[in-house]
C-alpha positions as a Markdown table, in Angstrom:
| # | Residue | x | y | z |
|---|---|---|---|---|
| 1 | Met | 10.2 | 4.8 | -11.1 |
| 2 | Arg | 11.7 | 5.6 | -7.6 |
| 3 | Asp | 15.1 | 4.4 | -8.8 |
| 4 | Ile | 15.3 | 6.8 | -11.7 |
| 5 | Leu | 13.7 | 9.8 | -10.1 |
| 6 | Pro | 17.0 | 11.6 | -9.3 |
| 7 | Ala | 17.8 | 11.7 | -13.1 |
| 8 | Leu | 14.2 | 12.7 | -14.0 |
| 9 | Gly | 14.2 | 15.4 | -11.3 |
| 10 | Arg | 17.3 | 17.0 | -12.8 |
| 11 | Trp | 15.9 | 17.0 | -16.3 |
| 12 | Tyr | 12.5 | 18.3 | -15.0 |
| 13 | Ala | 14.2 | 21.1 | -12.9 |
| 14 | Ala | 16.2 | 22.2 | -16.0 |
| 15 | Gly | 13.1 | 22.3 | -18.1 |
| 16 | Leu | 14.4 | 19.5 | -20.4 |
| 17 | Pro | 11.6 | 17.4 | -22.0 |
| 18 | Phe | 11.8 | 13.6 | -21.7 |
| 19 | Gly | 9.8 | 10.6 | -22.6 |
| 20 | Leu | 8.7 | 8.4 | -19.7 |
| 21 | Ala | 7.5 | 4.8 | -20.3 |
| 22 | Thr | 5.8 | 3.1 | -17.3 |
| 23 | Val | 4.5 | -0.4 | -17.0 |
| 24 | Val | 0.8 | 0.0 | -16.1 |
| 25 | Glu | -0.5 | -3.6 | -16.6 |
| 26 | Val | 1.1 | -7.1 | -16.8 |
| 27 | Ser | -0.2 | -10.6 | -17.5 |
| 28 | Arg | 1.3 | -14.1 | -17.2 |
| 29 | Ser | 5.1 | -14.2 | -16.8 |
| 30 | Ala | 5.9 | -10.6 | -17.5 |
| 31 | Pro | 9.5 | -9.6 | -16.6 |
| 32 | Arg | 8.7 | -6.4 | -14.6 |
| 33 | Asp | 5.9 | -5.4 | -12.3 |
| 34 | Pro | 3.6 | -2.4 | -12.7 |
| 35 | Gly | 5.5 | 0.8 | -11.9 |
| 36 | Ala | 8.7 | -0.2 | -13.6 |
| 37 | Ala | 9.8 | 2.7 | -15.7 |
| 38 | Met | 12.3 | 3.8 | -18.4 |
| 39 | Ala | 12.9 | 7.3 | -19.6 |
| 40 | Val | 14.7 | 8.9 | -22.6 |
| 41 | Gly | 16.0 | 12.3 | -21.9 |
| 42 | Pro | 18.3 | 15.0 | -23.4 |
| 43 | Gly | 21.0 | 13.7 | -25.7 |
| 44 | Glu | 19.1 | 10.4 | -26.0 |
| 45 | Glu | 20.3 | 9.4 | -22.5 |
| 46 | Val | 18.4 | 6.4 | -21.2 |
| 47 | Val | 17.6 | 5.5 | -17.6 |
| 48 | Gly | 15.6 | 2.6 | -16.2 |
| 49 | Ser | 14.1 | -0.5 | -17.7 |
| 50 | Val | 10.6 | -1.9 | -18.4 |
| 51 | Ser | 11.4 | -5.5 | -19.6 |
| 52 | Gly | 15.0 | -6.4 | -18.8 |
| 53 | Gly | 16.0 | -5.8 | -22.4 |
| 54 | Cys | 13.3 | -7.5 | -24.5 |
| 55 | Val | 11.5 | -4.4 | -25.8 |
| 56 | Glu | 13.7 | -1.5 | -24.7 |
| 57 | Gly | 14.8 | -0.7 | -28.3 |
| 58 | Ala | 11.2 | -0.2 | -29.3 |
| 59 | Val | 10.4 | 1.8 | -26.2 |
| 60 | Phe | 13.3 | 4.1 | -26.9 |
| 61 | Glu | 11.8 | 5.0 | -30.3 |
| 62 | Leu | 8.4 | 5.4 | -28.7 |
| 63 | Ala | 9.7 | 7.8 | -26.1 |
| 64 | Arg | 11.4 | 9.9 | -28.7 |
| 65 | Asp | 8.2 | 10.0 | -30.7 |
| 66 | Val | 6.0 | 11.1 | -27.8 |
| 67 | Val | 8.4 | 14.0 | -27.0 |
| 68 | Ala | 8.3 | 15.1 | -30.6 |
| 69 | Ser | 4.6 | 14.8 | -31.0 |
| 70 | Gly | 3.6 | 15.9 | -27.5 |
| 71 | Glu | 1.0 | 13.0 | -27.4 |
| 72 | Ala | 1.0 | 10.2 | -24.9 |
| 73 | Arg | 0.6 | 6.6 | -26.2 |
| 74 | Leu | -0.5 | 3.3 | -24.8 |
| 75 | Glu | 1.3 | 0.3 | -26.2 |
| 76 | Thr | 1.2 | -3.5 | -25.4 |
| 77 | Phe | 4.0 | -5.9 | -26.0 |
| 78 | Gly | 3.6 | -9.7 | -25.9 |
| 79 | Tyr | 5.2 | -12.8 | -27.2 |
| 80 | Ser | 4.9 | -13.6 | -31.0 |
| 81 | Asp | 6.1 | -16.8 | -32.5 |
| 82 | Ala | 5.0 | -15.9 | -36.0 |
| 83 | Asp | 8.1 | -13.8 | -36.6 |
| 84 | Ala | 11.3 | -14.5 | -34.9 |
| 85 | Phe | 12.4 | -10.9 | -35.4 |
| 86 | Ala | 9.3 | -9.3 | -34.1 |
| 87 | Val | 9.6 | -7.0 | -31.1 |
| 88 | Gly | 8.1 | -8.9 | -28.1 |
| 89 | Leu | 8.7 | -10.6 | -24.8 |
| 90 | Thr | 10.6 | -13.9 | -24.9 |
| 91 | Cys | 9.2 | -14.9 | -21.5 |
| 92 | Gly | 5.7 | -15.4 | -22.9 |
| 93 | Gly | 4.1 | -12.6 | -20.8 |
| 94 | Glu | 2.5 | -9.3 | -21.8 |
| 95 | Ile | 3.1 | -5.8 | -20.6 |
| 96 | Thr | 1.2 | -2.6 | -21.3 |
| 97 | Leu | 3.1 | 0.6 | -21.2 |
| 98 | Leu | 2.0 | 4.2 | -21.0 |
| 99 | Val | 4.6 | 6.4 | -22.8 |
| 100 | Arg | 4.2 | 10.1 | -22.2 |
| 101 | Pro | 6.1 | 13.3 | -22.6 |
| 102 | Val | 7.0 | 15.2 | -19.4 |
| 103 | Thr | 7.9 | 18.9 | -19.0 |
| 104 | Pro | 7.1 | 21.3 | -16.2 |
| 105 | Glu | 4.5 | 23.1 | -18.4 |
| 106 | Arg | 2.8 | 19.9 | -19.6 |
| 107 | Asp | 3.0 | 18.0 | -16.2 |
| 108 | Pro | 3.1 | 20.3 | -13.2 |
| 109 | Ala | 2.1 | 17.5 | -10.8 |
| 110 | Phe | 5.4 | 15.6 | -11.6 |
| 111 | Gly | 7.3 | 18.2 | -9.6 |
| 112 | Ala | 5.3 | 17.3 | -6.5 |
| 113 | Val | 6.3 | 13.7 | -6.9 |
| 114 | Val | 10.0 | 14.5 | -7.2 |
| 115 | Ala | 9.9 | 16.8 | -4.1 |
| 116 | Ser | 7.9 | 14.3 | -2.0 |
| 117 | Val | 10.1 | 11.3 | -2.8 |
| 118 | Ala | 13.2 | 13.3 | -2.1 |
| 119 | Ala | 11.8 | 14.3 | 1.3 |
| 120 | Asp | 10.6 | 10.8 | 2.1 |
| 121 | Glu | 7.0 | 12.0 | 2.1 |
| 122 | Pro | 4.3 | 9.5 | 0.9 |
| 123 | Ile | 2.6 | 10.4 | -2.4 |
| 124 | Thr | 0.6 | 8.7 | -5.1 |
| 125 | Leu | 0.8 | 9.7 | -8.8 |
| 126 | Ala | -2.4 | 9.1 | -10.7 |
| 127 | Thr | -2.1 | 9.1 | -14.5 |
| 128 | Val | -4.8 | 8.7 | -17.1 |
| 129 | Thr | -3.9 | 5.8 | -19.4 |
| 130 | Asp | -7.0 | 5.4 | -21.6 |
| 131 | Gly | -10.6 | 6.5 | -22.2 |
| 132 | Pro | -12.4 | 9.9 | -22.6 |
| 133 | Ala | -10.0 | 11.9 | -20.5 |
| 134 | Pro | -6.7 | 13.5 | -21.5 |
| 135 | Arg | -4.2 | 10.5 | -21.8 |
| 136 | Gly | -1.1 | 11.2 | -19.7 |
| 137 | Ala | -2.9 | 13.8 | -17.5 |
| 138 | Thr | -1.6 | 13.5 | -13.9 |
| 139 | Leu | -2.8 | 14.2 | -10.3 |
| 140 | Ala | -0.3 | 14.0 | -7.4 |
| 141 | Val | -2.1 | 13.0 | -4.2 |
| 142 | Arg | -0.6 | 13.5 | -0.8 |
| 143 | Pro | -2.4 | 12.6 | 2.5 |
| 144 | Asp | -3.4 | 16.2 | 3.0 |
| 145 | Arg | -3.3 | 17.9 | -0.5 |
| 146 | Val | -3.3 | 17.4 | -4.2 |
| 147 | Ala | -1.5 | 18.9 | -7.3 |
| 148 | Gly | -2.6 | 18.7 | -10.9 |
| 149 | Thr | -5.8 | 17.6 | -12.5 |
| 150 | Leu | -7.1 | 14.7 | -14.7 |
| 151 | Gly | -9.4 | 17.1 | -16.5 |
| 152 | Ala | -12.7 | 16.8 | -14.6 |
| 153 | Ser | -13.4 | 17.7 | -10.9 |
| 154 | Gly | -15.6 | 14.6 | -10.3 |
| 155 | Leu | -12.8 | 12.4 | -11.7 |
| 156 | Asp | -10.3 | 14.2 | -9.5 |
| 157 | Ala | -12.4 | 13.7 | -6.4 |
| 158 | Ala | -12.9 | 9.9 | -7.0 |
| 159 | Val | -9.3 | 9.3 | -7.9 |
| 160 | Thr | -8.1 | 11.3 | -4.9 |
| 161 | Ala | -10.1 | 9.1 | -2.5 |
| 162 | Asp | -8.8 | 5.9 | -4.1 |
| 163 | Ala | -5.3 | 7.2 | -4.3 |
| 164 | Arg | -5.2 | 7.9 | -0.6 |
| 165 | Gly | -6.4 | 4.3 | 0.0 |
| 166 | Glu | -3.6 | 2.9 | -2.2 |
| 167 | Leu | -1.1 | 5.3 | -0.5 |
| 168 | Ala | -2.0 | 4.0 | 2.9 |
| 169 | Leu | -1.1 | 0.5 | 1.7 |
| 170 | Gly | 1.9 | 1.5 | -0.6 |
| 171 | Ala | -0.1 | -0.1 | -3.4 |
| 172 | Thr | 0.2 | 0.4 | -7.2 |
| 173 | Gly | -2.3 | -0.6 | -9.9 |
| 174 | Leu | -5.0 | 0.4 | -12.4 |
| 175 | Arg | -8.4 | 1.7 | -11.4 |
| 176 | His | -11.4 | 2.4 | -13.7 |
| 177 | Tyr | -14.0 | 5.2 | -13.6 |
| 178 | Gly | -16.6 | 7.1 | -15.7 |
| 179 | Pro | -15.6 | 10.4 | -17.3 |
| 180 | Arg | -16.8 | 12.3 | -14.2 |
| 181 | Gly | -15.5 | 9.8 | -11.7 |
| 182 | Gln | -18.6 | 7.5 | -11.7 |
| 183 | Arg | -17.7 | 4.2 | -10.0 |
| 184 | Arg | -20.3 | 2.2 | -11.9 |
| 185 | Glu | -18.5 | 2.8 | -15.2 |
| 186 | Asp | -15.1 | 1.8 | -16.5 |
| 187 | Ser | -14.5 | 3.9 | -19.5 |
| 188 | Val | -11.5 | 5.8 | -18.0 |
| 189 | Ser | -8.4 | 3.9 | -16.9 |
| 190 | Val | -6.2 | 5.6 | -14.3 |
| 191 | Phe | -2.8 | 4.2 | -13.1 |
| 192 | Leu | -2.2 | 4.8 | -9.4 |
| 193 | Glu | 1.5 | 4.6 | -8.4 |
| 194 | Ser | 2.2 | 4.9 | -4.7 |
| 195 | Phe | 5.6 | 6.0 | -3.5 |
| 196 | Ala | 5.4 | 4.5 | 0.0 |
| 197 | Pro | 6.4 | 1.1 | 1.4 |
| 198 | Pro | 3.6 | -1.2 | 2.5 |
| 199 | Pro | 2.7 | -0.7 | 6.2 |
| 200 | Arg | 3.6 | -3.4 | 8.7 |
| 201 | Met | 1.2 | -5.7 | 10.6 |
| 202 | Leu | 2.8 | -7.3 | 13.6 |
| 203 | Val | 0.9 | -10.3 | 15.0 |
| 204 | Phe | 1.9 | -11.7 | 18.4 |
| 205 | Gly | 0.9 | -15.2 | 19.3 |
| 206 | Ala | 1.2 | -18.1 | 16.8 |
| 207 | Ile | -2.2 | -19.5 | 17.3 |
| 208 | Asp | -5.0 | -20.4 | 14.8 |
| 209 | Tyr | -6.4 | -16.9 | 15.1 |
| 210 | Ala | -3.0 | -15.4 | 14.2 |
| 211 | Ala | -2.9 | -17.5 | 11.0 |
| 212 | Ala | -6.3 | -16.1 | 10.0 |
| 213 | Val | -5.3 | -12.5 | 10.9 |
| 214 | Ala | -2.0 | -12.8 | 9.0 |
| 215 | Arg | -3.9 | -14.1 | 6.0 |
| 216 | Ile | -6.3 | -11.2 | 5.9 |
| 217 | Gly | -3.5 | -8.7 | 6.7 |
| 218 | Asp | -1.6 | -10.0 | 3.7 |
| 219 | Phe | -4.7 | -9.7 | 1.6 |
| 220 | Leu | -5.1 | -6.1 | 2.6 |
| 221 | Gly | -1.6 | -5.3 | 1.6 |
| 222 | Tyr | 0.3 | -5.3 | 4.9 |
| 223 | Arg | 3.8 | -6.7 | 5.3 |
| 224 | Val | 3.0 | -9.3 | 8.0 |
| 225 | Thr | 5.2 | -10.6 | 10.7 |
| 226 | Val | 4.0 | -13.2 | 13.3 |
| 227 | Cys | 6.1 | -13.5 | 16.5 |
| 228 | Asp | 5.9 | -16.0 | 19.3 |
| 229 | Ala | 8.3 | -17.0 | 22.0 |
| 230 | Arg | 7.5 | -20.7 | 21.5 |
| 231 | Pro | 9.5 | -22.2 | 18.6 |
| 232 | Val | 7.2 | -25.2 | 18.4 |
| 233 | Phe | 4.4 | -22.8 | 17.3 |
| 234 | Ala | 6.4 | -20.2 | 15.5 |
| 235 | Thr | 7.0 | -22.2 | 12.3 |
| 236 | Pro | 6.5 | -20.9 | 8.7 |
| 237 | Arg | 4.5 | -24.0 | 7.7 |
| 238 | Arg | 1.6 | -22.9 | 10.0 |
| 239 | Phe | 1.2 | -19.5 | 8.2 |
| 240 | Pro | 0.5 | -18.2 | 4.7 |
| 241 | Glu | 3.4 | -18.0 | 2.2 |
| 242 | Gly | 5.1 | -14.6 | 2.4 |
| 243 | Val | 4.4 | -14.1 | 6.1 |
| 244 | Glu | 7.5 | -13.6 | 8.2 |
| 245 | Val | 7.6 | -15.9 | 11.3 |
| 246 | Val | 9.9 | -15.0 | 14.2 |
| 247 | Ala | 10.6 | -17.1 | 17.3 |
| 248 | Gln | 11.4 | -14.6 | 20.0 |
| 249 | Trp | 10.0 | -13.0 | 23.1 |
| 250 | Pro | 7.3 | -10.6 | 21.8 |
| 251 | His | 8.4 | -7.5 | 23.9 |
| 252 | Arg | 12.0 | -8.0 | 22.9 |
| 253 | Tyr | 11.2 | -8.3 | 19.3 |
| 254 | Leu | 9.0 | -5.2 | 19.3 |
| 255 | Arg | 11.6 | -3.2 | 21.2 |
| 256 | Asp | 14.1 | -3.8 | 18.4 |
| 257 | Thr | 11.6 | -3.2 | 15.6 |
| 258 | Asp | 10.8 | 0.1 | 13.9 |
| 259 | Thr | 7.1 | 1.1 | 13.8 |
| 260 | Asp | 5.4 | 4.2 | 12.4 |
| 261 | Ala | 2.0 | 5.8 | 12.2 |
| 262 | Arg | 0.7 | 3.1 | 9.8 |
| 263 | Thr | 1.8 | 0.1 | 11.8 |
| 264 | Val | -0.8 | -2.4 | 13.0 |
| 265 | Ile | -0.1 | -4.4 | 16.2 |
| 266 | Cys | -2.3 | -7.4 | 17.0 |
| 267 | Val | -1.7 | -9.1 | 20.4 |
| 268 | Leu | -3.4 | -12.5 | 20.3 |
| 269 | Thr | -1.4 | -14.2 | 23.1 |
| 270 | His | -3.8 | -13.4 | 25.9 |
| 271 | Asp | -1.2 | -14.5 | 28.5 |
| 272 | Pro | -0.1 | -11.9 | 31.0 |
| 273 | Lys | 3.5 | -12.9 | 30.9 |
| 274 | Phe | 3.6 | -12.1 | 27.2 |
| 275 | Asp | 0.9 | -9.4 | 27.0 |
| 276 | Val | 1.9 | -7.0 | 29.8 |
| 277 | Pro | 5.5 | -6.4 | 28.8 |
| 278 | Leu | 4.5 | -6.4 | 25.1 |
| 279 | Leu | 1.8 | -3.8 | 25.5 |
| 280 | Gln | 4.0 | -1.7 | 27.8 |
| 281 | Glu | 6.3 | -1.4 | 24.8 |
| 282 | Ala | 3.5 | -1.1 | 22.1 |
| 283 | Leu | 1.5 | 1.6 | 23.8 |
| 284 | Arg | 4.5 | 3.9 | 24.1 |
| 285 | Arg | 5.5 | 3.9 | 20.4 |
| 286 | Pro | 4.0 | 5.0 | 17.1 |
| 287 | Ala | 1.3 | 2.8 | 15.7 |
| 288 | Ala | -2.0 | 3.2 | 13.8 |
| 289 | Tyr | -3.7 | 0.4 | 15.7 |
| 290 | Ile | -3.0 | -1.7 | 18.8 |
| 291 | Gly | -5.5 | -4.5 | 19.5 |
| 292 | Ala | -5.4 | -7.2 | 22.1 |
| 293 | Met | -7.5 | -10.4 | 22.2 |
| 294 | Gly | -9.3 | -11.6 | 25.3 |
| 295 | Ser | -12.6 | -11.6 | 27.2 |
| 296 | Arg | -13.8 | -8.5 | 29.1 |
| 297 | Arg | -12.5 | -10.0 | 32.3 |
| 298 | Thr | -9.1 | -10.6 | 30.7 |
| 299 | His | -9.2 | -7.0 | 29.5 |
| 300 | Thr | -9.9 | -5.6 | 32.9 |
| 301 | Asp | -7.2 | -7.6 | 34.5 |
| 302 | Arg | -4.7 | -6.6 | 31.7 |
| 303 | Ala | -5.6 | -2.9 | 32.1 |
| 304 | Glu | -5.0 | -3.1 | 35.9 |
| 305 | Arg | -1.6 | -4.7 | 35.4 |
| 306 | Leu | -0.6 | -2.1 | 32.8 |
| 307 | Ala | -1.7 | 0.7 | 35.1 |
| 308 | Glu | 0.3 | -0.8 | 37.9 |
| 309 | Ala | 3.3 | -0.9 | 35.5 |
| 310 | Gly | 3.0 | 2.8 | 35.0 |
| 311 | Leu | 1.1 | 3.4 | 31.8 |
| 312 | Thr | -1.0 | 6.6 | 31.8 |
| 313 | Glu | -4.7 | 6.9 | 31.1 |
| 314 | His | -3.9 | 8.4 | 27.7 |
| 315 | Glu | -1.6 | 5.5 | 26.8 |
| 316 | Leu | -4.2 | 2.9 | 27.9 |
| 317 | Ser | -6.8 | 4.7 | 25.7 |
| 318 | Arg | -5.0 | 3.6 | 22.6 |
| 319 | Leu | -5.6 | -0.1 | 23.3 |
| 320 | Arg | -8.5 | -1.7 | 21.3 |
| 321 | Ser | -9.6 | -4.4 | 23.6 |
| 322 | Pro | -11.4 | -6.8 | 23.3 |
| 323 | Val | -10.0 | -6.7 | 19.7 |
| 324 | Gly | -12.3 | -6.3 | 16.7 |
| 325 | Leu | -15.8 | -5.0 | 15.8 |
| 326 | Asp | -18.9 | -6.7 | 17.2 |
| 327 | Leu | -19.8 | -9.1 | 14.3 |
| 328 | Gly | -20.7 | -12.0 | 16.5 |
| 329 | Ala | -17.6 | -13.8 | 15.1 |
| 330 | Arg | -16.8 | -17.3 | 16.3 |
| 331 | Thr | -14.3 | -19.0 | 14.0 |
| 332 | Pro | -10.7 | -17.8 | 13.5 |
| 333 | Glu | -11.6 | -16.6 | 10.0 |
| 334 | Glu | -14.6 | -14.6 | 11.3 |
| 335 | Val | -12.6 | -13.1 | 14.1 |
| 336 | Ala | -10.0 | -12.0 | 11.5 |
| 337 | Val | -12.7 | -10.3 | 9.5 |
| 338 | Ser | -13.8 | -8.5 | 12.7 |
| 339 | Val | -10.2 | -7.3 | 13.4 |
| 340 | Ala | -9.7 | -6.2 | 9.8 |
| 341 | Ala | -13.0 | -4.3 | 9.8 |
| 342 | Glu | -11.9 | -2.4 | 13.0 |
| 343 | Ile | -8.5 | -1.6 | 11.5 |
| 344 | Val | -10.1 | -0.2 | 8.3 |
| 345 | Ala | -12.7 | 1.7 | 10.2 |
| 346 | Leu | -10.1 | 3.3 | 12.5 |
| 347 | Arg | -7.9 | 4.2 | 9.5 |
| 348 | Trp | -10.6 | 6.1 | 7.6 |
| 349 | Gly | -12.8 | 7.3 | 10.5 |
| 350 | Gly | -15.6 | 4.9 | 9.7 |
| 351 | Ser | -18.3 | 4.4 | 12.3 |
| 352 | Gly | -18.6 | 0.6 | 11.9 |
| 353 | Ala | -22.4 | 1.0 | 11.6 |
| 354 | Pro | -24.3 | -0.7 | 8.8 |
| 355 | Leu | -24.4 | 1.7 | 5.8 |
| 356 | Thr | -28.2 | 1.3 | 5.7 |
| 357 | Thr | -28.3 | 3.3 | 9.0 |
| 358 | Thr | -26.0 | 6.1 | 7.9 |
| 359 | Glu | -26.4 | 9.1 | 5.7 |
| 360 | Gly | -24.2 | 11.2 | 3.4 |
| 361 | Ala | -21.4 | 10.1 | 1.1 |
| 362 | Val | -20.4 | 6.4 | 1.3 |
| 363 | His | -16.8 | 7.4 | 0.6 |
| 364 | Pro | -16.3 | 10.8 | 2.2 |
| 365 | Leu | -13.0 | 12.5 | 1.4 |
| 366 | Arg | -10.7 | 12.2 | 4.4 |
| 367 | Ser | -6.9 | 12.5 | 4.7 |
| 368 | Ser | -5.3 | 9.3 | 5.8 |
């Protein structure tokens, strides 16, 4: 929807109603991913696409109908070989669309999305698609505040917590709840659409541990890059598909790479000639997490070298070393779980303690 938001924002600001169709679920070889959107506005102007042309005609009529009726609809389109003229997807996949009317009076949260995206601020739009809650109701969730409601305070609270988790990863997808936000139930379906790019994970050192960390980073939703100065190790075949592999001196690569407050940096080289110049660069730039592998003796030596290089006590305090939580991990895969657990705990303010030893809410509301 990001691509068509400028047009939607103009219609919304002018108080002109429009019908908005959003792909909320796909299966098999569907032509577009969840979040793809098409809208029909004033004068029957059409922007966007939900299928690359297969079902747009039918969606056009649906969008006009929901504006006229004021009622949101959930429709599924799939392939049908029983009737050559039936509306369906020729690719053999299936898409489910939420088609809803949008006006400032009906959807006050939509304005928050338009404003945040225009200002490059991260935001997640949560929309009820099905179940005993108002279909089409929206809640706009920012890291520090919300706008709108899904109709029940408990549902708003549960969705807000999940939406901030999705926002931290730039993720989009369906979640399921009870009518008051109960997590043990799935009667209410809510589509969470995040307007933020996935955060980056930069892994330095193309070793077996790096492959495991890259794999779990990809699983958690990060855009992963592995960097090593040794071309013989920095080869794509040693790492999961979709992971970027770069053969370059680590500190030079990082110096030329943008990072932000969500970026994760994992230094797994444990070699002073790589580590020290790399960490000098890393500890002086924005990042959510900077971890370095090595024994406690390696850490002490590394910290002394960094202090000699001019890093302050505050800068050194950002370094998580030895990397990971104390899980007793041995294998590369176990170490990767340990590192991932520390990253998640640091992001959300978790203690890292077993939940059986803690009290209070398991998922307390915190801003990301």
